Coordinates of C-alpha atoms in Angstrom, one line a residue:
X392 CA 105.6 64.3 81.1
X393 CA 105.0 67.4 83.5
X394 CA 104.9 66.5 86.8
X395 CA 104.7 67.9 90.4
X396 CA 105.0 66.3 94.1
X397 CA 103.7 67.8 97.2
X398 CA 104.7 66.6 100.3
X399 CA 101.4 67.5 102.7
X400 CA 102.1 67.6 106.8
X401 CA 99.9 65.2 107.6
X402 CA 98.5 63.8 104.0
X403 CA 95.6 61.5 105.7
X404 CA 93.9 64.2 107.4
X405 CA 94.6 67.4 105.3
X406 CA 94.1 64.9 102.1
X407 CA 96.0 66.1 98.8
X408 CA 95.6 69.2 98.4
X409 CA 97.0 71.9 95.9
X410 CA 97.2 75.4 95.2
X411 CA 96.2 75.9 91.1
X412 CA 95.4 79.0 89.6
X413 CA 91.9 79.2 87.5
X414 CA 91.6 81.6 84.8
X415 CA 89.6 81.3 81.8
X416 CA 89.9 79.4 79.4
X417 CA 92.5 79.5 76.4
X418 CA 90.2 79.3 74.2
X419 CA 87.7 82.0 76.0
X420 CA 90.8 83.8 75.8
X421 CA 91.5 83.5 72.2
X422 CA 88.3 83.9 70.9
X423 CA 87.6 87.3 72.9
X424 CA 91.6 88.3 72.2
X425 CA 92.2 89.4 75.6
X426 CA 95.5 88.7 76.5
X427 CA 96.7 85.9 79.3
X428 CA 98.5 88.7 81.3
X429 CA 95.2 90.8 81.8
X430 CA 92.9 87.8 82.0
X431 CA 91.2 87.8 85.7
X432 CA 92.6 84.4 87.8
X433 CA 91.8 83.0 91.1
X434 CA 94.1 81.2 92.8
X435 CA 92.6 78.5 94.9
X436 CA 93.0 75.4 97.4
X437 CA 92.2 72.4 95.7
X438 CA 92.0 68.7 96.6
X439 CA 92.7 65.9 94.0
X440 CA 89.1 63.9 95.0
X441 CA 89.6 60.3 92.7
X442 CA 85.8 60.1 94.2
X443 CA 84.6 62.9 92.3
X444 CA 83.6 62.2 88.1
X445 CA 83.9 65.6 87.4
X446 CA 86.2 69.1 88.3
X447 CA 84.2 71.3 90.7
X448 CA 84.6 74.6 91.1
X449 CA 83.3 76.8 94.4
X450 CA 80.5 78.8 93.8
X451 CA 80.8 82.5 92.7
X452 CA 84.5 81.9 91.3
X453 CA 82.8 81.6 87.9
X454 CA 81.6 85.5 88.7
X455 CA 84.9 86.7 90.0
X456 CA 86.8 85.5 86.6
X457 CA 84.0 87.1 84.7
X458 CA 82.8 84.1 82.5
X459 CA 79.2 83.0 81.2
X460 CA 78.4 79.6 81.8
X461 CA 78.6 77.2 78.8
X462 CA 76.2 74.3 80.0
X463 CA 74.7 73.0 82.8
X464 CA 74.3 69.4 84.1
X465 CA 72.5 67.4 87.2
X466 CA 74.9 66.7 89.7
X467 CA 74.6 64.1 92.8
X468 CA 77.0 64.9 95.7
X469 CA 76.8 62.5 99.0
X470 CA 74.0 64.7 100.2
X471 CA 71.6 65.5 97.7
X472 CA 70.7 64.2 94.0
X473 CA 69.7 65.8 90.7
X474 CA 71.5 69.4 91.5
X475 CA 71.3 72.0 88.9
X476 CA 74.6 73.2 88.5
X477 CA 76.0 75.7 85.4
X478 CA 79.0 74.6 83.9
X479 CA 82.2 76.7 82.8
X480 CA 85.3 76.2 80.6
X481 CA 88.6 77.2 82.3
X482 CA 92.4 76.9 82.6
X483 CA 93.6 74.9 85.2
X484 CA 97.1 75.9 86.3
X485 CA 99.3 73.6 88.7
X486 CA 102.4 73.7 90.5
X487 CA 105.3 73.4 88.1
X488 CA 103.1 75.3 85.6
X489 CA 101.3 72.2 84.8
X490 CA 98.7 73.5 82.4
X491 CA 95.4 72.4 81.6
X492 CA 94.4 74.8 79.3
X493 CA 90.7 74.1 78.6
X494 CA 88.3 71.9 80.6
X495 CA 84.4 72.1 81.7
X496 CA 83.9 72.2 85.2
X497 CA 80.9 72.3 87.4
X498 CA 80.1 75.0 89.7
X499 CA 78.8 73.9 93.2
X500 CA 78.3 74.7 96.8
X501 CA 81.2 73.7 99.1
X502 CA 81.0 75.6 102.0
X503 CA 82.6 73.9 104.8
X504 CA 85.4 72.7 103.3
X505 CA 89.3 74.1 103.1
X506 CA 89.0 74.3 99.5
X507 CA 87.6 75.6 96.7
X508 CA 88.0 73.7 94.1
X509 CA 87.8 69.7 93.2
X510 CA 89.9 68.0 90.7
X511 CA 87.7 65.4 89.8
X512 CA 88.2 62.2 87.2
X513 CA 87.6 63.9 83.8
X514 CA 90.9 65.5 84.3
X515 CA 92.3 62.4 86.2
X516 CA 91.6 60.3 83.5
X517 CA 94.4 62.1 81.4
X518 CA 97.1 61.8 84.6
X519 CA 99.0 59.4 87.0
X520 CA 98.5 60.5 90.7
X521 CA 100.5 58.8 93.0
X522 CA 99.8 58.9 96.6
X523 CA 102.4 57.7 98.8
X524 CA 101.1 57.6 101.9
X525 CA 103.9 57.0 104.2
X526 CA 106.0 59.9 102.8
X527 CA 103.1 62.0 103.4
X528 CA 103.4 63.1 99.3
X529 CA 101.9 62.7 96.2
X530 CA 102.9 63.3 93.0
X531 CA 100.6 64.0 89.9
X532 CA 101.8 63.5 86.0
X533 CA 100.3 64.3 83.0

């Protein structure tokens, strides 16, 4: 099972957060033959958020990878309900080289925050995440 820990300074306040790499999706990828080593990427701050149903993506990264969106979807957030937000199908690449080669994520503001990218419960779903608090780590399986 491909794992990775991170031990965070202080886990409580910074929360768990990873660097991944986005690029587009494998099958994007495939399906346009352009090759993985050419493909644009982004690499990004992201927190694990077991709050969050779905992967979230910072507006505009969508534009910088150069991918249309494949869907869009309503989206409540703690301060406003029913946003329109587009969705996209990217690879999700994570310490270790933890792959996620294809999953729909939702673009959205997050301005504010230290990061620019949520992992949400749709990829969650498919992991263990264990936060150890004391140790100021967490480890993530899939």
């Amino acid at each position: 099972m491909p794992s990775f820990t991170q031990r965070i300074p202080n886990l409580q306040q910074i929360g768990p957060v990873i660097e991944v790499v986005i690029t587009p999706s494998v099958p994007f990828l495939q399906a346009n033959n352009i090759s993985a080593a050419i493909a644009n990427s982004v690499r990004v701050l992201a927190m694990i958020d077991t709050g969050a149903t779905g992967t979230v993506i910072s507006q505009g990264l969508a534009k910088q990878l150069n991918i249309n969106p494949v869907g869009t979807m309503l989206m409540h957030t703690p301060s406003s309900n029913n946003v329109l937000c587009y969705q996209f199908d990217v690879q999700l690449v994570f310490p270790n080289n933890v792959n996620v080669p294809s999953i729909i994520v939702s673009e959205a503001a997050l301005q504010g925050q230290h990061i620019q990218c949520l992992i949400g419960r749709d990829l969650l779903q498919h992991a263990v995440l264990i936060y150890t608090g004391y140790d100021n780590s967490f480890t993530l399986s899939f």
